[in-house]
PDB file of C-alpha atoms in Angstrom:
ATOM      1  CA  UNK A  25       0.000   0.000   0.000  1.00 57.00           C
ATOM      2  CA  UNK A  26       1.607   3.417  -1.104  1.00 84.00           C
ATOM      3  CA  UNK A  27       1.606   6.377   0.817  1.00 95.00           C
ATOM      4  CA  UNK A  28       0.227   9.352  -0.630  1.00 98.00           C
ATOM      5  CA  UNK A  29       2.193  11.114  -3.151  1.00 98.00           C
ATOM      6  CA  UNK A  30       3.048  14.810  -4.374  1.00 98.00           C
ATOM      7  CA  UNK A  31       4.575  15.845  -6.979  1.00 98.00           C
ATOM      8  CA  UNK A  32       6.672  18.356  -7.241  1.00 98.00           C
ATOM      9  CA  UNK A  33       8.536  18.137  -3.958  1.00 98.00           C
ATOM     10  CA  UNK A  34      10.058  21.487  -4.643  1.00 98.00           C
ATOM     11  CA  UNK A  35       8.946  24.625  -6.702  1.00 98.00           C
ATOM     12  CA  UNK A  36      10.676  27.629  -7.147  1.00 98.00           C
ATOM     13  CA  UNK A  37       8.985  30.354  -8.798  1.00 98.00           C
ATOM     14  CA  UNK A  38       8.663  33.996 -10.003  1.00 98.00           C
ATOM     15  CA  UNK A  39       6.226  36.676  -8.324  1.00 98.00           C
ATOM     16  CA  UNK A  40       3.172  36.606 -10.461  1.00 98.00           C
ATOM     17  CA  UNK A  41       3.905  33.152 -12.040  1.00 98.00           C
ATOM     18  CA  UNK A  42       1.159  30.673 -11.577  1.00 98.00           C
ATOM     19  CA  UNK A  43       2.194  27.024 -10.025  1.00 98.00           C
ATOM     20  CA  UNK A  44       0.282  23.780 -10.149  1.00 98.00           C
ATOM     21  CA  UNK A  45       0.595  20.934  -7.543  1.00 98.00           C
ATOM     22  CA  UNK A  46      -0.523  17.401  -8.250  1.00 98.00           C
ATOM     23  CA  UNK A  47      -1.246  15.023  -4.978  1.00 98.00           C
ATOM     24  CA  UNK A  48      -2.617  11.133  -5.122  1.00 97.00           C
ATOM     25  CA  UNK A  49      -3.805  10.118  -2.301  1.00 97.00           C
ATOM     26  CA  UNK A  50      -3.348   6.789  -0.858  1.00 96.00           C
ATOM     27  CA  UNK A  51      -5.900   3.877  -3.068  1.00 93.00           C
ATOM     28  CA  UNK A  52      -9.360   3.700  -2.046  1.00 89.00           C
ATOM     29  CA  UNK A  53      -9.281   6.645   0.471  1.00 94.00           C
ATOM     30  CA  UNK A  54     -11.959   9.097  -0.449  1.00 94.00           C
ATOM     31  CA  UNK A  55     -11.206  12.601   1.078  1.00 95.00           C
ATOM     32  CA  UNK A  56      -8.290  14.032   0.507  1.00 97.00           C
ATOM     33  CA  UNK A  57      -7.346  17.273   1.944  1.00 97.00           C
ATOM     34  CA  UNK A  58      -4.588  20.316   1.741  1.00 97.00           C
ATOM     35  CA  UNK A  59      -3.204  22.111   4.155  1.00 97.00           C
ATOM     36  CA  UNK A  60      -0.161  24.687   4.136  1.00 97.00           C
ATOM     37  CA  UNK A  61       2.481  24.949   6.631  1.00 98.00           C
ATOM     38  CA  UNK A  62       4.856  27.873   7.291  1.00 97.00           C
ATOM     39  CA  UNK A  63       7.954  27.682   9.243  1.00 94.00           C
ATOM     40  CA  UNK A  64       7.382  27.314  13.028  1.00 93.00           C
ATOM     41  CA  UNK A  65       3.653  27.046  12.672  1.00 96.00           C
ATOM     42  CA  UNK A  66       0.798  23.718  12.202  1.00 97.00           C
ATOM     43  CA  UNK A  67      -0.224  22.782   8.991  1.00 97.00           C
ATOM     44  CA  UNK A  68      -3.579  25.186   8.314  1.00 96.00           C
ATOM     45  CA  UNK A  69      -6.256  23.751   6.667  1.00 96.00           C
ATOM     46  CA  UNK A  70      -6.843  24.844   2.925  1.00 96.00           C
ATOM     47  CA  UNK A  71      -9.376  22.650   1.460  1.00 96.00           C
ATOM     48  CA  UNK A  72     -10.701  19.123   1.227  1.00 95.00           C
ATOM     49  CA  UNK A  73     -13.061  16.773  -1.122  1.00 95.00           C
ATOM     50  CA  UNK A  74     -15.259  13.525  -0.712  1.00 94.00           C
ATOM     51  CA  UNK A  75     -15.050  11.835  -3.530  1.00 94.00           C
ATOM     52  CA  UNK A  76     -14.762  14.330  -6.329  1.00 94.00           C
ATOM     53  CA  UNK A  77     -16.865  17.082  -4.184  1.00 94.00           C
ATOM     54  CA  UNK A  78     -15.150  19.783  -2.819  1.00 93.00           C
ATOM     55  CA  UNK A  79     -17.155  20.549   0.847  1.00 92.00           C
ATOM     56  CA  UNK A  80     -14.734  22.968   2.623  1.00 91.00           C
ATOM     57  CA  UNK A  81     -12.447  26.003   2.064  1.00 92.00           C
ATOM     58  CA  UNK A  82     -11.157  28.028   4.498  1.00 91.00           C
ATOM     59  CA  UNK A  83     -10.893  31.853   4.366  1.00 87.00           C
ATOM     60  CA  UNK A  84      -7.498  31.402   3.758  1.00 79.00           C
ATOM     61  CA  UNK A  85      -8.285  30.033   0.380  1.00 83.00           C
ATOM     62  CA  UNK A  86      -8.114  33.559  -1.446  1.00 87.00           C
ATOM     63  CA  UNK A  87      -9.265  33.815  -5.176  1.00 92.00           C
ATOM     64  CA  UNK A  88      -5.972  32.789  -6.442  1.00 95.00           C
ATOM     65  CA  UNK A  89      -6.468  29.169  -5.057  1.00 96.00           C
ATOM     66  CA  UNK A  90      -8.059  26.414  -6.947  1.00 96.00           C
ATOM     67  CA  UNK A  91      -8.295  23.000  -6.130  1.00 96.00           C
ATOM     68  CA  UNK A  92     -10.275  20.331  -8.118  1.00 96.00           C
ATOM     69  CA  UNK A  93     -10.505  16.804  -8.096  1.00 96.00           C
ATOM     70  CA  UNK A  94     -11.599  15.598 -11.221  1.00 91.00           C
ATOM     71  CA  UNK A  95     -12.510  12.092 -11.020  1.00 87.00           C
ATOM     72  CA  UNK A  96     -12.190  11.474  -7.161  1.00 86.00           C
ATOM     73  CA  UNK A  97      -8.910  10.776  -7.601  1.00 91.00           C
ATOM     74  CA  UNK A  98      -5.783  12.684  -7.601  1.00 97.00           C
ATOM     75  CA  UNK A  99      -6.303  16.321  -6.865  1.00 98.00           C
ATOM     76  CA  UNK A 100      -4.590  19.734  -8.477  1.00 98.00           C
ATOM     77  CA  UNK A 101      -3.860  22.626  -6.177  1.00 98.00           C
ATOM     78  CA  UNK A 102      -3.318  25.799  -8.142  1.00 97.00           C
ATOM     79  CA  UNK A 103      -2.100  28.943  -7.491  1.00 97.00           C
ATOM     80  CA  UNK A 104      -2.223  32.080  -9.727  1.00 97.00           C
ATOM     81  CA  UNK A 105      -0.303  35.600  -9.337  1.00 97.00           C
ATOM     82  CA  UNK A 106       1.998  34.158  -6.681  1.00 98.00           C
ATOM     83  CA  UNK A 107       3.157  36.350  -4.190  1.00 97.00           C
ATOM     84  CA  UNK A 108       5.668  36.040  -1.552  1.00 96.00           C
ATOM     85  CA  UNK A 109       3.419  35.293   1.484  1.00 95.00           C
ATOM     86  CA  UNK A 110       2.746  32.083  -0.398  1.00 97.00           C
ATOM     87  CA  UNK A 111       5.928  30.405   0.150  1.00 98.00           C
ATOM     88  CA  UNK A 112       5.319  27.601   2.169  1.00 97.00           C
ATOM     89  CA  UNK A 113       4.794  23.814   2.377  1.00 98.00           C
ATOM     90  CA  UNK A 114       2.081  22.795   0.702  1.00 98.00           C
ATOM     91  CA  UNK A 115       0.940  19.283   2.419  1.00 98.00           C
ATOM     92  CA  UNK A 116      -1.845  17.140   0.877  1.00 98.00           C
ATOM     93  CA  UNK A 117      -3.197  14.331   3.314  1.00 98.00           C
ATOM     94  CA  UNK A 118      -5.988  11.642   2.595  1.00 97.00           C
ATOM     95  CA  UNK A 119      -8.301   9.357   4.810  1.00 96.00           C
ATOM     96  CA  UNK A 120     -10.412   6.372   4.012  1.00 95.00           C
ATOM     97  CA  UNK A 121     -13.741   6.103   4.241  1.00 92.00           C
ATOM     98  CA  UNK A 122     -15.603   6.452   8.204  1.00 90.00           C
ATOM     99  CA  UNK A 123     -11.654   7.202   9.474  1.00 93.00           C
ATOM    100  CA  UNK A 124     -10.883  10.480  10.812  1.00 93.00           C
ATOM    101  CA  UNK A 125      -7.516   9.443  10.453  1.00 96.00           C
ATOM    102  CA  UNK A 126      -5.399  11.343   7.963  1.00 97.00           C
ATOM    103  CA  UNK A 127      -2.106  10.199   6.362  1.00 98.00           C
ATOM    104  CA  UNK A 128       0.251  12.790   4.820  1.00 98.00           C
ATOM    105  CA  UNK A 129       1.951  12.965   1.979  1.00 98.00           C
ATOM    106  CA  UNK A 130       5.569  14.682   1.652  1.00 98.00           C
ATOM    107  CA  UNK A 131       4.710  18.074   0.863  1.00 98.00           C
ATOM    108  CA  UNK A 132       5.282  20.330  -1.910  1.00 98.00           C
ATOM    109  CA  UNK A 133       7.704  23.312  -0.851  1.00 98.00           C
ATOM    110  CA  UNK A 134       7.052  26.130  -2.758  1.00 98.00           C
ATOM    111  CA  UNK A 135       9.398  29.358  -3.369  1.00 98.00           C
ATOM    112  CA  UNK A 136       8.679  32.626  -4.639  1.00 98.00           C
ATOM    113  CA  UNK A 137      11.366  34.965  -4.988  1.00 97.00           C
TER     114      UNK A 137
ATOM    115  CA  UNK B  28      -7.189  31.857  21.967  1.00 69.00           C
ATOM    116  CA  UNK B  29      -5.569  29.639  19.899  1.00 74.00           C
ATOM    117  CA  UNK B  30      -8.384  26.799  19.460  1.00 90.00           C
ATOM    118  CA  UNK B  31      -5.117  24.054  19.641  1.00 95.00           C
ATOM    119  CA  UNK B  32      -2.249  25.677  21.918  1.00 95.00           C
ATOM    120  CA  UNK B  33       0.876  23.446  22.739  1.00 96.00           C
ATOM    121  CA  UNK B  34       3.947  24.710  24.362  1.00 91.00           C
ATOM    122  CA  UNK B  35       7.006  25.268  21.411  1.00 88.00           C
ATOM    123  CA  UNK B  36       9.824  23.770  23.934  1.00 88.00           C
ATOM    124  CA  UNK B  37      12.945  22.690  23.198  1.00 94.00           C
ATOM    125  CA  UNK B  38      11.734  19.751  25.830  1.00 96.00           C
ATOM    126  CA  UNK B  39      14.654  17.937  26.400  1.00 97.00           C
ATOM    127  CA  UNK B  40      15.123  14.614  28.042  1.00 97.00           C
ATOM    128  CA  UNK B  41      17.824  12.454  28.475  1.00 98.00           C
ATOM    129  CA  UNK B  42      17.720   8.792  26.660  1.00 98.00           C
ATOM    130  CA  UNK B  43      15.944   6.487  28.881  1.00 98.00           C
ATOM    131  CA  UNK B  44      13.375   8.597  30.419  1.00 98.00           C
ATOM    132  CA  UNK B  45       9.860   9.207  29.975  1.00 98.00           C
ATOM    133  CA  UNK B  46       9.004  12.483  27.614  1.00 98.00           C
ATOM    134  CA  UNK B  47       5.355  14.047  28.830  1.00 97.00           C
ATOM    135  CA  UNK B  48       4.004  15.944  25.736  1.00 98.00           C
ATOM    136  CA  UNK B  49       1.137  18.354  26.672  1.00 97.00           C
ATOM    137  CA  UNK B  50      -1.924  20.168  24.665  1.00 96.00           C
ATOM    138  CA  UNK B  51      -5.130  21.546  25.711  1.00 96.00           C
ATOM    139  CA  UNK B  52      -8.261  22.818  23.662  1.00 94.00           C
ATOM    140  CA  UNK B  53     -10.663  25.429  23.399  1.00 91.00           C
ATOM    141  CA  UNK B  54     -13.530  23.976  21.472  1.00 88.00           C
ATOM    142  CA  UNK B  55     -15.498  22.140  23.763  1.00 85.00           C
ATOM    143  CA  UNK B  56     -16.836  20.674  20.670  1.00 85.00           C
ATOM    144  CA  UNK B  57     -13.867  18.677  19.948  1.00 86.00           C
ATOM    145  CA  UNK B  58     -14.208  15.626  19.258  1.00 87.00           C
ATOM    146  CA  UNK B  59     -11.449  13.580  17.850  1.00 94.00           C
ATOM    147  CA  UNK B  60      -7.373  13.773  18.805  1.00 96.00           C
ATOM    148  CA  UNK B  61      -4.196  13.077  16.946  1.00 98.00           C
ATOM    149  CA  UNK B  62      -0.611  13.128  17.634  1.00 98.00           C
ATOM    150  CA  UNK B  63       1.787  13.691  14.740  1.00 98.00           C
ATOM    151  CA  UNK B  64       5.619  13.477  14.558  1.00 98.00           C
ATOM    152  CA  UNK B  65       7.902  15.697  12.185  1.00 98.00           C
ATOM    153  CA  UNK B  66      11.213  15.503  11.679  1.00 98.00           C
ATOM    154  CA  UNK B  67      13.261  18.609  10.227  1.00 96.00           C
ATOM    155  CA  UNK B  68      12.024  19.143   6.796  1.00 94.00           C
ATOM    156  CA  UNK B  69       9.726  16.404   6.808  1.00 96.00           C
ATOM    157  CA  UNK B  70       5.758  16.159   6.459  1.00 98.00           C
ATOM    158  CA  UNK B  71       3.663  14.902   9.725  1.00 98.00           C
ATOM    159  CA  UNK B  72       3.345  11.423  10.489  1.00 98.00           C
ATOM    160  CA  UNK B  73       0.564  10.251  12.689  1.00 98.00           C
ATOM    161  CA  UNK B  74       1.713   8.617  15.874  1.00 97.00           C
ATOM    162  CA  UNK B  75      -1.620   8.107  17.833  1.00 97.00           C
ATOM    163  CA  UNK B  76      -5.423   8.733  17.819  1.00 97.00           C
ATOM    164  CA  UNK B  77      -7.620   9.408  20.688  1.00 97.00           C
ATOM    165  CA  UNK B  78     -11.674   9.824  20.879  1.00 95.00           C
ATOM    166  CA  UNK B  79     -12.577   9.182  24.290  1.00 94.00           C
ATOM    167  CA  UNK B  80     -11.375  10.205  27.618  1.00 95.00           C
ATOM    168  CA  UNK B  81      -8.866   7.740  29.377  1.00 96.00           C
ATOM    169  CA  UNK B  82      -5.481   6.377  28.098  1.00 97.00           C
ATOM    170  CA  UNK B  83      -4.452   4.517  24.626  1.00 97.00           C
ATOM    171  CA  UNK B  84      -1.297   2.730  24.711  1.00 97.00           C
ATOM    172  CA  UNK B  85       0.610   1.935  20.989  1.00 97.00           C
ATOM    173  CA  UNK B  86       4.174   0.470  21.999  1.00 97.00           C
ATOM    174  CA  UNK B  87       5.974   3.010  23.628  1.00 98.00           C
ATOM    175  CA  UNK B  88       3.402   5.654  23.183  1.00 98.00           C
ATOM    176  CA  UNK B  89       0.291   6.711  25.635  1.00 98.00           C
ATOM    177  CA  UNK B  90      -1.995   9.182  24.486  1.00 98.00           C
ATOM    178  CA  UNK B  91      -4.680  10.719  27.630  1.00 97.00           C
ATOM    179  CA  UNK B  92      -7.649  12.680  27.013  1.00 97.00           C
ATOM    180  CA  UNK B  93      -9.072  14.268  29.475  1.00 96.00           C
ATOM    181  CA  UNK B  94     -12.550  16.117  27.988  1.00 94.00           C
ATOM    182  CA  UNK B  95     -13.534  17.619  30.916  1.00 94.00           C
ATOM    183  CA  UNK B  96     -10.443  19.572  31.427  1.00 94.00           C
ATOM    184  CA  UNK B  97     -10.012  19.964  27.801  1.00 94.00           C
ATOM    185  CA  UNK B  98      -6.128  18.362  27.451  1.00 95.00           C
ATOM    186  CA  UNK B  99      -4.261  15.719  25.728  1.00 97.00           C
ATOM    187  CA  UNK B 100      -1.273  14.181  26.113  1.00 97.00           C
ATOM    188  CA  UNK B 101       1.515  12.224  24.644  1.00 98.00           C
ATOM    189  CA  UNK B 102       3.844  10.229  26.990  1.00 98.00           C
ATOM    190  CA  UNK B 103       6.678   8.755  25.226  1.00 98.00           C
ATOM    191  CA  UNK B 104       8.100   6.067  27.324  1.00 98.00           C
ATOM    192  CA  UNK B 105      12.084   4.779  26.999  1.00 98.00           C
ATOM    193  CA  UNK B 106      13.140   8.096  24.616  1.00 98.00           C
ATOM    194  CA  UNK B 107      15.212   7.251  22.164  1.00 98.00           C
ATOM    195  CA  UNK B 108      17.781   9.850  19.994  1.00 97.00           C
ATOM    196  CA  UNK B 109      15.760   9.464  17.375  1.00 97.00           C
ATOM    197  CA  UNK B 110      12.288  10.350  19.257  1.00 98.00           C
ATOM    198  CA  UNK B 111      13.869  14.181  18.367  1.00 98.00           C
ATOM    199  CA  UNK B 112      11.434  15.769  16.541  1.00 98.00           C
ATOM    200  CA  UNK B 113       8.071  18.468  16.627  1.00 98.00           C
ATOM    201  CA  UNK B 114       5.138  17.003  18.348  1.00 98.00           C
ATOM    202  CA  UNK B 115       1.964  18.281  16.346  1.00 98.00           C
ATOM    203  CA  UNK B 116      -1.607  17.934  17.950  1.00 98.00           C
ATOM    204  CA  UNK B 117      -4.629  18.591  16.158  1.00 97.00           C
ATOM    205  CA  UNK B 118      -8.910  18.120  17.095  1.00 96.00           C
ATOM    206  CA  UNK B 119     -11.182  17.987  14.867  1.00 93.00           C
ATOM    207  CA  UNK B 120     -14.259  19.869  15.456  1.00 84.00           C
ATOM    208  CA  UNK B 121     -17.720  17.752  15.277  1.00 76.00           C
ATOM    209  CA  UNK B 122     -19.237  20.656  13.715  1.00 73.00           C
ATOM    210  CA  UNK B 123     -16.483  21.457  11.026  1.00 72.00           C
ATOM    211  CA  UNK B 124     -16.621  18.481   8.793  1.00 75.00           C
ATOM    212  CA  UNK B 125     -13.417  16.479   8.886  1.00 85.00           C
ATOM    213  CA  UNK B 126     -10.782  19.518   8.890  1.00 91.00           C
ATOM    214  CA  UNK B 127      -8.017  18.999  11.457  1.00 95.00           C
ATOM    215  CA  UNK B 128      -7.121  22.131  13.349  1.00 95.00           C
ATOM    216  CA  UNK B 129      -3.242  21.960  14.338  1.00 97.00           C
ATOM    217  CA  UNK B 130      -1.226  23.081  17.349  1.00 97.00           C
ATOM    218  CA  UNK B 131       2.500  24.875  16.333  1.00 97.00           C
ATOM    219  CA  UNK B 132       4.600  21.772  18.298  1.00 97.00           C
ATOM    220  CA  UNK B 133       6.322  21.017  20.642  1.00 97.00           C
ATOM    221  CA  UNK B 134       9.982  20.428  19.671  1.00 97.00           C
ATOM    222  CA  UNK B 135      11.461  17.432  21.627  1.00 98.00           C
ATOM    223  CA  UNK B 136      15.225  16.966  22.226  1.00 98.00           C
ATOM    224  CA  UNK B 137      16.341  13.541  23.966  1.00 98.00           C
ATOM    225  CA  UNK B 138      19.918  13.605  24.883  1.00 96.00           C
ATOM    226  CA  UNK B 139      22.039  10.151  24.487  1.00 94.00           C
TER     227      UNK B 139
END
């Protein structure tokens, strides 16, 4: 059983590029959710999806962040007009169905300069 | 208030002894406990669950809730060099779906 998986591990971008991050959660789990973790701080939640339904987004989540999950699968986390403030790890985690449990993956760290 | 407050440390024990890992919550809606290690660098791992008040026991690990006075616990028992890490509790909320809500760590340093 393989953990769940991001991909890239590391970005480094321009201010005002946009960046896409692709996570696959572990087989057969159905929510899968992202959080974002600055240095010296908890992961925050972002986001998360049941199945291909996207139920939560926190009001950190500004109009530069999209997430989708197509097919209840894998899941994109985008990010347009990046700024500086969103350097951080970006951590996707997934549970399986009636667990609270959830398993991380090994981040995306992301760098705008 | 922080909702999930955990003291940042450095705790440091020497190798052998028991390390007491602390965390209390705000919400008394909380309903649901984890314990997550990470290492330098690295992306949490979960340690240890916990949904009802009393102790759970997993190998050298001991998670305690205690509801009424809104804390958790980790005790790591026979630390080990490589126990060094941040200690991450989260709750989830029963009314805010399944989102975890995340304490900053407590950084733990055992001494060989």
């Amino acid at each position: 059983d393989t953990g769940v998986s991001q991909d890239p591990r590391h970005k480094i971008t321009k201010r005002g590029q946009n960046v896409t991050f692709r996570c696959d959660p572990i087989s057969e789990h159905n929510r899968l959710y992202w959080y974002r973790q600055t240095l010296g701080q908890g992961p925050e939640f972002l986001t998360y999806f049941q199945n291909e339904a996207q139920l939560e987004k926190s009001r950190l989540l500004s109009d530069r962040f999209s997430a989708e999950r197509p097919k209840g699968s894998f899941s994109t986390l985008e990010i347009q007009r990046t700024e500086q403030g969103d350097s951080a790890m970006y951590l996707c985690a997934s549970s399986a169905k009636g667990s609270y449990e959830q398993y991380f993956g090994p981040g995306t760290r992301l760098t705008v300069t | 208030q922080k909702e999930v407050e955990q003291n940042s440390g450095p705790l440091s024990v020497p190798e052998g002894a028991i390390a007491s890992l602390n965390c209390t919550y705000s919400d008394r809606g909380s309903q649901s406990f984890f314990w997550y290690r990470q290492y330098s660098g690295k992306s949490p791992e979960l340690i240890m669950s916990i949904y009802s008040n009393g102790d759970k026991e997993d190998g050298r690990f001991t998670a305690q809730l205690n509801k009424a006075s809104q804390y958790v616990s980790l005790l790591i028992r026979d630390s080990q060099p490589s126990d060094s890490a941040t200690y991450l509790c989260a709750s989830r909320l029963r009314s805010s779906g399944d989102k975890l809500t995340f304490g900053t760590g407590t950084r733990l340093a055992v001494r060989p």
